[in-house]
Short mmCIF file of C-alpha atoms and ligand atoms in Angstrom, two decimals:
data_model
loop_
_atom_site.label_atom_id
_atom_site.label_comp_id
_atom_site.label_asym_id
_atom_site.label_seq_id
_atom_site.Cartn_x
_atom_site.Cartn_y
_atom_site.Cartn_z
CA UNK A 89 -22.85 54.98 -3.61
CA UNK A 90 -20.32 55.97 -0.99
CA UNK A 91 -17.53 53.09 -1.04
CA UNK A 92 -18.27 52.63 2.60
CA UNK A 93 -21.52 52.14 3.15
CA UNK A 94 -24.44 49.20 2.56
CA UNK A 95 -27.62 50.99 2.57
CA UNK A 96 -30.80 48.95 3.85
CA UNK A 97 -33.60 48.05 0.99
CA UNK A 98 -30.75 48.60 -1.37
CA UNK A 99 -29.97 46.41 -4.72
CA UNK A 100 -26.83 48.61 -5.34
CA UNK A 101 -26.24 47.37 -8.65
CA UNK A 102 -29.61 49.48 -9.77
CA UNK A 103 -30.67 52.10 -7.56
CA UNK A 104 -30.43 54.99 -8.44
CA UNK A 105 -27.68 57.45 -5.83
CA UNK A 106 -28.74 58.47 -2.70
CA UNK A 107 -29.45 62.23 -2.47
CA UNK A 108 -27.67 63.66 0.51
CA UNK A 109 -29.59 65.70 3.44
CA UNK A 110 -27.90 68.50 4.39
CA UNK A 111 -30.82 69.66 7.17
CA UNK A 112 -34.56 69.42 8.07
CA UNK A 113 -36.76 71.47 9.58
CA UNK A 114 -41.03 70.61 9.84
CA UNK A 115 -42.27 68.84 6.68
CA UNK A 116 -39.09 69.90 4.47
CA UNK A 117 -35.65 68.08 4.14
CA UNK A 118 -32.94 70.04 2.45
CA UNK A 119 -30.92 68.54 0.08
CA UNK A 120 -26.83 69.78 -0.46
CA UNK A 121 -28.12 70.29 -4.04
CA UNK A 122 -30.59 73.13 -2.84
CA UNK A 123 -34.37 71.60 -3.22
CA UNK A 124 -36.50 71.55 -0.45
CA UNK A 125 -38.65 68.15 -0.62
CA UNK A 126 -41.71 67.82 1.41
CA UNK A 127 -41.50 64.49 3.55
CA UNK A 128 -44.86 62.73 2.76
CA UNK A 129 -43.90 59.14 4.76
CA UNK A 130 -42.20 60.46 8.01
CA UNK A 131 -39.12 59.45 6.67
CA UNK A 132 -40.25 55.49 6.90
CA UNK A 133 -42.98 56.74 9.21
CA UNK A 134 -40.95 57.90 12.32
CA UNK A 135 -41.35 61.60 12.09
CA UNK A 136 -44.44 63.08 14.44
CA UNK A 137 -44.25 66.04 14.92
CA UNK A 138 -41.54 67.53 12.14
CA UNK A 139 -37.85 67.23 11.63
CA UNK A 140 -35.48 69.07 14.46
CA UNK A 141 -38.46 70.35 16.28
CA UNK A 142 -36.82 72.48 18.88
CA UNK A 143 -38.64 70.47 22.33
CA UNK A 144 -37.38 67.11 21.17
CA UNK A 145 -34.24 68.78 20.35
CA UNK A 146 -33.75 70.58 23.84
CA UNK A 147 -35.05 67.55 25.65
CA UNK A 148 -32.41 65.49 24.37
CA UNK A 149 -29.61 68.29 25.08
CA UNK A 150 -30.43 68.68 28.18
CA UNK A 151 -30.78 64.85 29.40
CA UNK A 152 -27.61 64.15 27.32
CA UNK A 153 -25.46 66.88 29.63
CA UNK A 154 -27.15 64.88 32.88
CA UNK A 155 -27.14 61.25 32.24
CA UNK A 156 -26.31 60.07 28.48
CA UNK A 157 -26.87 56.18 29.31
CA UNK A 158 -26.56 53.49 31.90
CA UNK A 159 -26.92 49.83 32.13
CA UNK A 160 -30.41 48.96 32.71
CA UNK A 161 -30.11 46.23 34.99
CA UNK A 162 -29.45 46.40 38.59
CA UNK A 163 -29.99 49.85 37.65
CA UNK A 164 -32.99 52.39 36.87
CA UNK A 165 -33.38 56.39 36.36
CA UNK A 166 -35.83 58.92 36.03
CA UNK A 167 -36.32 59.34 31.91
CA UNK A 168 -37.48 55.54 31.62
CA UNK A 169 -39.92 55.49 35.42
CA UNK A 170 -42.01 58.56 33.95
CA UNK A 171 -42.13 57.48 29.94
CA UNK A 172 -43.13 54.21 31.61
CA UNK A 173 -45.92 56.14 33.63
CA UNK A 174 -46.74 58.07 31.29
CA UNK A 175 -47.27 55.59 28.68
CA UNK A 176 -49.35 53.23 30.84
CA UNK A 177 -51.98 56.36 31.34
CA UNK A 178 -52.45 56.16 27.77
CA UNK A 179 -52.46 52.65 26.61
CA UNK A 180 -55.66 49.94 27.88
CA UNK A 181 -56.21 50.01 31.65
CA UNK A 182 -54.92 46.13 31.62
CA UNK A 183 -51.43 47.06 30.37
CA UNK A 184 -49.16 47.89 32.99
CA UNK A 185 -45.85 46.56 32.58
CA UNK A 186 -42.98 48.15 30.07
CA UNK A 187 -40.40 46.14 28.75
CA UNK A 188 -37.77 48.71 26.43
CA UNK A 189 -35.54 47.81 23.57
CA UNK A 190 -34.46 49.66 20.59
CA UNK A 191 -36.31 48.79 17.33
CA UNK A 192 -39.80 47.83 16.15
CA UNK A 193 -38.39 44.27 14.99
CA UNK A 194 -36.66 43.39 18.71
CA UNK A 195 -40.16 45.53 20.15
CA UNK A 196 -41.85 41.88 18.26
CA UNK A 197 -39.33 40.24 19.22
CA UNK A 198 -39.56 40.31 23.11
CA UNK A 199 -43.45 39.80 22.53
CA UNK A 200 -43.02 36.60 20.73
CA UNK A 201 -40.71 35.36 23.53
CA UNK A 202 -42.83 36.61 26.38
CA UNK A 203 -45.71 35.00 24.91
CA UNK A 204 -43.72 31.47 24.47
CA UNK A 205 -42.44 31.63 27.73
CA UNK A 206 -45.33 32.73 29.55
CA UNK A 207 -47.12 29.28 28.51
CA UNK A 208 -43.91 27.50 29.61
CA UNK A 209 -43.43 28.91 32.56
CA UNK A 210 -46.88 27.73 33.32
CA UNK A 211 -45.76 24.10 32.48
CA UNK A 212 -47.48 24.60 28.55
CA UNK A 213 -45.53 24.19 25.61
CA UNK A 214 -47.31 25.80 23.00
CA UNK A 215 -45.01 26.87 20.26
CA UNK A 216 -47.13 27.95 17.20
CA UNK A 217 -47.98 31.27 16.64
CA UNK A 218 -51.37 32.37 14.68
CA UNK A 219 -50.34 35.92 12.18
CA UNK A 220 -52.29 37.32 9.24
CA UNK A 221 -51.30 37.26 5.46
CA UNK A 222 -49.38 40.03 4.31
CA UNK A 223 -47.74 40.88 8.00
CA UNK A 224 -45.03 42.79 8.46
CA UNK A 225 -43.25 42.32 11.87
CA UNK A 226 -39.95 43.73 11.03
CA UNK A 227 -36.31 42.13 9.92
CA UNK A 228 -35.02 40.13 12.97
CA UNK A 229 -35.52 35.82 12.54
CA UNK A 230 -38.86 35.63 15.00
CA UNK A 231 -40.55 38.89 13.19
CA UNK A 232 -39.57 37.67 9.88
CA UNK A 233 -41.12 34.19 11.08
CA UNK A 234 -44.76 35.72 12.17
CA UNK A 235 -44.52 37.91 8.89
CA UNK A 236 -45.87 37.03 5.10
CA UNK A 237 -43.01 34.83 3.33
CA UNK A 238 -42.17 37.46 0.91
CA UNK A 239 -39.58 38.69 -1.62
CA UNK A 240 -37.97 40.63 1.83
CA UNK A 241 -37.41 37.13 3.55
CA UNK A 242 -37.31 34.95 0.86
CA UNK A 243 -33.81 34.04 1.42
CA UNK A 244 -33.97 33.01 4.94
CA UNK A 245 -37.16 31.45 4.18
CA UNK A 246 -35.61 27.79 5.51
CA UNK A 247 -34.76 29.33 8.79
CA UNK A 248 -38.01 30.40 9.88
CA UNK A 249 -40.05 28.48 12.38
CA UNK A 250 -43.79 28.00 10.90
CA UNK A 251 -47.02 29.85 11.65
CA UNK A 252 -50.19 29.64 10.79
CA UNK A 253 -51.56 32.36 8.71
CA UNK A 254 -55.29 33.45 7.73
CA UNK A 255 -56.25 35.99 5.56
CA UNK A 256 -56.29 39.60 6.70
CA UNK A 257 -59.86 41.14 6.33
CA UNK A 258 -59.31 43.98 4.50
CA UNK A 259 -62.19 46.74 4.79
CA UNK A 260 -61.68 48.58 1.79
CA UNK A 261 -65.07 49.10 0.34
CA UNK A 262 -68.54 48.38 1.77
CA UNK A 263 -69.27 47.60 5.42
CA UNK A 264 -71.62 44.57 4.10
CA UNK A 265 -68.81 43.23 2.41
CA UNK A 266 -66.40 43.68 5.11
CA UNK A 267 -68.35 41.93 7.72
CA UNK A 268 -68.64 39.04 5.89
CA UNK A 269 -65.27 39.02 5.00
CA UNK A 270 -64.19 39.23 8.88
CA UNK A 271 -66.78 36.53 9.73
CA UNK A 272 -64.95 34.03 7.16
CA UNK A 273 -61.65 34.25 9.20
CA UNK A 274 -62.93 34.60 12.05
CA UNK A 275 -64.75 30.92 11.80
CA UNK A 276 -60.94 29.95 10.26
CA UNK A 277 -59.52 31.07 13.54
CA UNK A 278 -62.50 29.27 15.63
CA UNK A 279 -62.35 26.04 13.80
CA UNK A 280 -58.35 25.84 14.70
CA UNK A 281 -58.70 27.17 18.58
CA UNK A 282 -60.94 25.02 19.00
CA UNK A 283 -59.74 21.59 17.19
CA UNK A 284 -55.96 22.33 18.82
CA UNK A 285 -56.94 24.29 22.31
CA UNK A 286 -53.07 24.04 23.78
CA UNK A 287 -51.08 24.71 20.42
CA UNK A 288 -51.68 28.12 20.15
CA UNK A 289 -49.20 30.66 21.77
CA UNK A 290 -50.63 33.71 20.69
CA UNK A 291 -52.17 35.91 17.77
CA UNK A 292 -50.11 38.25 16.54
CA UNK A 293 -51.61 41.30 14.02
CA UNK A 294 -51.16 44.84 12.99
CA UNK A 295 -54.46 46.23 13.89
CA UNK A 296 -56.65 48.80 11.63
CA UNK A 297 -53.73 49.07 9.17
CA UNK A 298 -51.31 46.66 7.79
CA UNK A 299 -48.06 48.57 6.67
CA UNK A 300 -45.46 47.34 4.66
CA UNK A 301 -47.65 44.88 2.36
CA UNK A 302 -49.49 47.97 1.28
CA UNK A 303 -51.32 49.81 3.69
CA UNK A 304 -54.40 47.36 3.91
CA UNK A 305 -57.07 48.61 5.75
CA UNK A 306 -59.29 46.81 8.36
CA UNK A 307 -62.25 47.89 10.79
CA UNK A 308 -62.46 47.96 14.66
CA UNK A 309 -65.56 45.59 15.01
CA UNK A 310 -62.98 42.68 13.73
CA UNK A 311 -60.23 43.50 16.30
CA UNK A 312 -62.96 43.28 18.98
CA UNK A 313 -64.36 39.63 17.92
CA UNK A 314 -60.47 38.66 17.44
CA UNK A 315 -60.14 39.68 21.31
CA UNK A 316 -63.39 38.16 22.61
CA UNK A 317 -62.21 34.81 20.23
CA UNK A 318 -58.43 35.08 22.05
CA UNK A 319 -59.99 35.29 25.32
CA UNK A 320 -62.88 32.80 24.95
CA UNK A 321 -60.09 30.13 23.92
CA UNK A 322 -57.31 31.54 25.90
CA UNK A 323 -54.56 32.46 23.91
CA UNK A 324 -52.87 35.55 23.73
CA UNK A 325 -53.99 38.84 21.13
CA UNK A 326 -50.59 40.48 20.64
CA UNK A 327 -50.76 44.08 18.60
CA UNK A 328 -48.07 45.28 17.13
CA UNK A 329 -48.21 49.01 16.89
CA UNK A 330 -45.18 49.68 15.90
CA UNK A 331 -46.35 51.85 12.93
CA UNK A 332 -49.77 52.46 14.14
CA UNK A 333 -49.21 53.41 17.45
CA UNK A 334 -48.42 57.49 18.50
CA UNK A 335 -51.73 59.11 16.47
CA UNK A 336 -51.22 57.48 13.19
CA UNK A 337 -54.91 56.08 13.19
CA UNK A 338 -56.56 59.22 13.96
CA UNK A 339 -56.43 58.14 17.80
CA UNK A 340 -53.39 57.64 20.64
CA UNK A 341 -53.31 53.91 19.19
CA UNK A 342 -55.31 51.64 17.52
CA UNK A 343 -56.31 49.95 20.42
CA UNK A 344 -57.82 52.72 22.00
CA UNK A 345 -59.66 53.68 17.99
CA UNK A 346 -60.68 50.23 18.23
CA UNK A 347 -61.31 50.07 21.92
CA UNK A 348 -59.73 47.08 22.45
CA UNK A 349 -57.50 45.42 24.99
CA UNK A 350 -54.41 43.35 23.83
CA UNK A 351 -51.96 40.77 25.79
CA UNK A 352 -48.98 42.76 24.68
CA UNK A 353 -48.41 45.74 22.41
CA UNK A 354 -45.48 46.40 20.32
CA UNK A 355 -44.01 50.57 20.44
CA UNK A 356 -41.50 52.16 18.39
CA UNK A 357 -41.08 54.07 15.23
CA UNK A 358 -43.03 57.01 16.56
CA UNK A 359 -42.46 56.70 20.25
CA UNK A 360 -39.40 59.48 20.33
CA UNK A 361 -41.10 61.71 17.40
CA UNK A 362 -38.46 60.74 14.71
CA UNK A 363 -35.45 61.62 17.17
CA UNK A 364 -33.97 58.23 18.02
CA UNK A 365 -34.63 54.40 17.91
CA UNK A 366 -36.37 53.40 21.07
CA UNK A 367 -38.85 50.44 21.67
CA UNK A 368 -41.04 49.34 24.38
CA UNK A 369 -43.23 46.10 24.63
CA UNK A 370 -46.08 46.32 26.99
CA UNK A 371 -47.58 43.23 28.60
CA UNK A 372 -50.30 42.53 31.22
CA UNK A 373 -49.80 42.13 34.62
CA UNK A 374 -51.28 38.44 34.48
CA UNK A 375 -48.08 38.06 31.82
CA UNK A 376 -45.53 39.91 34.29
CA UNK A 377 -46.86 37.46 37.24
CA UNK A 378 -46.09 34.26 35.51
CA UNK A 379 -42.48 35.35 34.97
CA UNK A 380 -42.47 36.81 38.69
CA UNK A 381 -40.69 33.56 40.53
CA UNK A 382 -37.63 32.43 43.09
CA UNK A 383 -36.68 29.93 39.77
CA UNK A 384 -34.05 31.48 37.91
CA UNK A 385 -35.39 29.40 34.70
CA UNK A 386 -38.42 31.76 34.77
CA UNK A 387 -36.77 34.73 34.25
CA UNK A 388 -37.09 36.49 30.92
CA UNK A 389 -33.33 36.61 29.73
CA UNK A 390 -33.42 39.46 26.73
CA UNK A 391 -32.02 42.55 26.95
CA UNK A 392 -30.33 45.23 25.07
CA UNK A 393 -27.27 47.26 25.88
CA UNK A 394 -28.81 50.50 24.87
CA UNK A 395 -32.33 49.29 26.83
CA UNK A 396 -34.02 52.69 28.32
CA UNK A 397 -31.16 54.97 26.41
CA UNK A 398 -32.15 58.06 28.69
CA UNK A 399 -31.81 60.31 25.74
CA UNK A 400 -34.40 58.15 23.84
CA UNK A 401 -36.71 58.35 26.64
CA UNK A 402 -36.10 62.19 27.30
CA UNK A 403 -36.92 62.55 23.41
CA UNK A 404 -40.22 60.00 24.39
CA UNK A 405 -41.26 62.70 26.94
CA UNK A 406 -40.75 65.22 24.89
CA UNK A 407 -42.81 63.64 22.45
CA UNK A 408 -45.63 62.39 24.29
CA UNK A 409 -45.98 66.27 25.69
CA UNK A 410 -46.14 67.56 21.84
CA UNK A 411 -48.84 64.98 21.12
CA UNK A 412 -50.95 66.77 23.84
CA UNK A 413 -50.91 69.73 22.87
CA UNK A 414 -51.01 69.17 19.08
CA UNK A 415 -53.87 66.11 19.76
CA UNK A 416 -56.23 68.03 17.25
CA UNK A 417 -53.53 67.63 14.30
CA UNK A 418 -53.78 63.71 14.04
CA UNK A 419 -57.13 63.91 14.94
CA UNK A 420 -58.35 66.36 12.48
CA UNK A 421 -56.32 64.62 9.45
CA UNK A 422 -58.17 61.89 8.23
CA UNK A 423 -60.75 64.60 7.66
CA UNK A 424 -58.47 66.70 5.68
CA UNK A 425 -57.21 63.85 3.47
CA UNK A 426 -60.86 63.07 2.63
CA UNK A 427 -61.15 66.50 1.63
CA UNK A 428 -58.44 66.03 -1.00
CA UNK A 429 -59.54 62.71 -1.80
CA UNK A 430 -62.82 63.48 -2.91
CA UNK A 431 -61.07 65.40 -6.36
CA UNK A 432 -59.16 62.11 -7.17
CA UNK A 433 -61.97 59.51 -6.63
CA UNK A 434 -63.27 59.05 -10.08
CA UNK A 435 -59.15 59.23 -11.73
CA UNK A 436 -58.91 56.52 -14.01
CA UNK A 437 -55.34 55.22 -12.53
CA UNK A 438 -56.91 55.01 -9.24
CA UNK A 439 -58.64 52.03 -7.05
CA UNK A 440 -59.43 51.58 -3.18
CA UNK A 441 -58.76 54.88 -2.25
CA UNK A 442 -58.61 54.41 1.56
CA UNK A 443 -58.01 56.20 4.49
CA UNK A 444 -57.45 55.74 8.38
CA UNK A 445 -56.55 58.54 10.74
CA UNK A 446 -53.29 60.34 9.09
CA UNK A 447 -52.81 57.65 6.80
CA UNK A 448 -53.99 57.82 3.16
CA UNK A 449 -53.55 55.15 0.45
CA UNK A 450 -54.61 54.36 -3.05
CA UNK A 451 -54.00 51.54 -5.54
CA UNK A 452 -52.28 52.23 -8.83
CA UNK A 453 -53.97 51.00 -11.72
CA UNK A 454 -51.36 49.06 -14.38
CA UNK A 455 -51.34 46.68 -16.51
CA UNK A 456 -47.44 45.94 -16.48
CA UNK A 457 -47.16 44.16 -13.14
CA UNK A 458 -44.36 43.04 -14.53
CA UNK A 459 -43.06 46.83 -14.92
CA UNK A 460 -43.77 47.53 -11.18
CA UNK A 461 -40.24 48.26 -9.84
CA UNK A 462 -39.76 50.46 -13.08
CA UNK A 463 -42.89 52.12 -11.85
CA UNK A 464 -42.07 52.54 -7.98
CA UNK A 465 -38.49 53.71 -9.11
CA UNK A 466 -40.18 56.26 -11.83
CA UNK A 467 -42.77 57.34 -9.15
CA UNK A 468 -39.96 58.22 -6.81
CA UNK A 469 -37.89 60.49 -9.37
CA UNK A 470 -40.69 62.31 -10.44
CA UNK A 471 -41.65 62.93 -7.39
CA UNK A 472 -38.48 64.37 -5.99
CA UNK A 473 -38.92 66.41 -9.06
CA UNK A 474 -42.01 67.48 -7.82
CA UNK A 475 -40.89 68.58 -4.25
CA UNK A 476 -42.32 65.12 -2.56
CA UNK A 477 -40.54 62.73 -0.94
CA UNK A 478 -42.93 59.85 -1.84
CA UNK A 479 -41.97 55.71 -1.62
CA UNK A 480 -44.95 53.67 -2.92
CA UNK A 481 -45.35 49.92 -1.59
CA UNK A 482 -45.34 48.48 -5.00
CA UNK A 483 -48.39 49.73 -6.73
CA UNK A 484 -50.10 51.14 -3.46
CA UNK A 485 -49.03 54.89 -3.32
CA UNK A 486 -49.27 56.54 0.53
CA UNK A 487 -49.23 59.64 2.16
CA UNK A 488 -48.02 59.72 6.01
CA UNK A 489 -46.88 63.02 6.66
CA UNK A 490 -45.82 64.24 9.93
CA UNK A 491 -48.87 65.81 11.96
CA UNK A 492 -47.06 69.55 12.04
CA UNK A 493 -48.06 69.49 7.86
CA UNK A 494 -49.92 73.15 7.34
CA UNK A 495 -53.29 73.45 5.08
CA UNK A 496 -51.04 74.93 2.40
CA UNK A 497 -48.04 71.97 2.67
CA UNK A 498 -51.21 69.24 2.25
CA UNK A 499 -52.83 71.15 -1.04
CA UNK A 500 -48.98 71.52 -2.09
CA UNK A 501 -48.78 67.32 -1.33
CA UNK A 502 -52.51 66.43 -3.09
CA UNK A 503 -51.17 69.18 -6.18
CA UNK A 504 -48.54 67.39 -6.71
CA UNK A 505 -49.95 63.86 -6.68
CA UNK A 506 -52.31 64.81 -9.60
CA UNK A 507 -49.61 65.98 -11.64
CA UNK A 508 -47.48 62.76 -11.16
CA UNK A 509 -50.36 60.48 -11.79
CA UNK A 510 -51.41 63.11 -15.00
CA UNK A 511 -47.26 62.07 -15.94
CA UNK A 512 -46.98 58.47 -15.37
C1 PLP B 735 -41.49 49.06 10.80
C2 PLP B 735 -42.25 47.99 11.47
C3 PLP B 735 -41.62 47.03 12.25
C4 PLP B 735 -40.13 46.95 12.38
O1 PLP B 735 -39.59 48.08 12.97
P1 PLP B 735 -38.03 48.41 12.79
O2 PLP B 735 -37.80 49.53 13.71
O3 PLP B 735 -37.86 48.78 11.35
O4 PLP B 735 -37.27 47.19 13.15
C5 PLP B 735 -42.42 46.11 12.90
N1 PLP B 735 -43.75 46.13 12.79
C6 PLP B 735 -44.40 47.04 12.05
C7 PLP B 735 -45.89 47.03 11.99
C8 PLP B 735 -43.68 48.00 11.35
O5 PLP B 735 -44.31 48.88 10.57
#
């Protein structure tokens, strides 16, 4: 470990030394040692459209020789009006205001605090918030709060205001099932609308995939009762999309997959194609109007110095542009995994074998849960071994490779995945 440095995720004391990057280029990230590995998460699911692709790279060149950065407040410019525009056309016709900061976690962040204060400012104080089991929101206090109380914030655990959680229908075998699965928490979620109509701030949920607990699928008929049940008792359906959002599902977002129209929607991870850390949180005009006032108190007061970096926006243009003309490459994924997927169904270390858009997931079968860091850590070195940069979620192994991945790359990827699991 460099003497310097405190890498995130990181129990020094154990893990094993970080293997340097000298360069990337598409799929492949060269190490100073000489491998190539092939980047099968999107290095922590950022990457869209490959490493150092030369548009991103130009568009950020080229902005950074014209404007680099600027305070965002009493002061606007081009990059963030038309990435603005731009991502209005593409998002549900309701939301139309965009509110930029520079992470996923802050992206929750400013939703959570919209979604207090727009009840406030309306003379309501509603101050619980309604999230699913097994959320991830990200790392900051209020996105640890509306997340699952887990090993990740188990130390600040004390600090976090509650929430009410209910279980997150996972859709990972028959339709049947699945229904009734959805109808349980949906009735949950009725019953406590209804009993407490003015406690209830918002809903907060990652919709058709939840991420960090494991890649738990869900279906688009639930996110559409969980918006008719938000509207019919008038809270607010908050999605965060920071991982799902920019083609991951198959579709621009899950909203539009699911055809469904939140409050607010949480951007980031993918929004500059892997280039830099940009967020944006995109509310309703109904949401913008309550804040819109000549009392200072109902201002929203959050902001970030690097708010709208112009460079991150250029790189969000940039992006946005490669997603149009390469639409048919997260599109035409899921169906490729599935082709893949069909040789591994019947493996006897395999369960749930899921997939949604470019995201593909199985469960590891072991009987050492115990053993499951050894496991995650052992996955990981073989399969840097094996050319793959791969980082299972405990015992849930995923694929989320950027949508540039050739034919040949994906049958190198699935190749190597049935030697590993022949190994381990
Ligand atoms: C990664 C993630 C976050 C947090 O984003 P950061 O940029 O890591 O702060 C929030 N929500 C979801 C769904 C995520 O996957």
């Amino acid at each position: 470990m460099h003497p310097n440095l405190w890498y995130p995720y990181t129990q020094a004391k154990t893990a094993p030394e970080p293997l340097k990057v000298k360069a990337a280029k598409g799929v492949w990230l060269e190490l100073e040692r000489g491998e190539r590995i092939l980047d099968c998460i999107s290095s922590w699911w950022v990457n869209l459209h490959g490493h150092a692709h030369p548009k991103i790279a130009a568009a950020i060149a080229q902005q950074a020789q014209q404007l680099e950065h600027v305070i965002f407040a009493g002061f606007t410019h081009d990059p963030a009006e038309q990435l603005a525009e731009r991502l209005v056309r593409r998002l549900p016709t309701n939301l139309t205001r965009v509110f930029y900061s520079d992470n996923g976690s802050t992206a929750v962040e400013v939703a959570l605090k919209m979604a207090y204060q727009y009840w406030t400012n309306q003379g309501q104080a509603r101050s619980t918030f309604l999230a699913f089991e097994g959320a991830y929101h990200g790392d900051t206090f209020g996105a640890m709060a509306v997340g699952a109380r887990s090993l990740f914030s188990h130390a600040f655990a004390p600090l976090l205001f509650d929430v009410e959680c209910v279980p997150y229908p996972i859709a990972h075998s028959d339709d049947a099932i699945a229904a009734a699965t959805e109808q349980t928490v949906l009735d949950t979620l009725e019953k406590q609308l209804t009993q407490q109509p003015d406690r209830y701030a918002g809903i907060i949920i990652e919709p058709l995939v939840q991420g960090a607990y494991g890649m738990r699928m869900g279906r688009s008929p639930f996110l559409q009762q969980l918006q008719q049940l938000a509207h019919a008792h008038n809270t607010l359906l908050i999605f965060d999309e920071v991982m799902t959002g920019f083609g991951r599902t198959g579709d621009w977002f899950a909203c539009i997959k699911a055809n469904v129209k939140p409050d607010i929607i949480c951007l980031s991870k993918g929004i500059t194609g892997g280039f830099l850390p940009l967020a944006a949180t995109v509310c309703s005009e109904a949401i913008y109007t309550a804040f819109y006032s000549d009392d200072p108190l109902q201002t929203l007061y959050h902001g970030h110095s690097y708010a709208a970096n112009p460079l991150g926006c250029a790189a969000g243009l940039a992006s946005l542009e490669l997603m149009v003309e390469h639409e048919a490459a997260f599109q035409q994924m899921e169906a490729k995994h599935r082709e893949h997927l069909t040789a591994l169904t019947d493996h006897p270390r395999l369960t749930n074998i899921r997939v949604t858009g470019t995201i593909a997931a199985m469960d590891l079968v072991t009987d050492q849960p115990g053993y499951l860091n050894h496991l995650t850590l052992d996955i990981r070195k073989r399969a840097i071994a094996l050319g793959l940069l791969l980082r299972p979620l405990g015992n849930v192994l995923y694929l989320m490779p950027p949508y540039c991945i050739t034919d040949d790359e994906l049958a190198f990827v699935y190749r190597g995945l049935h030697t590993l699991l022949d190994e381990i």
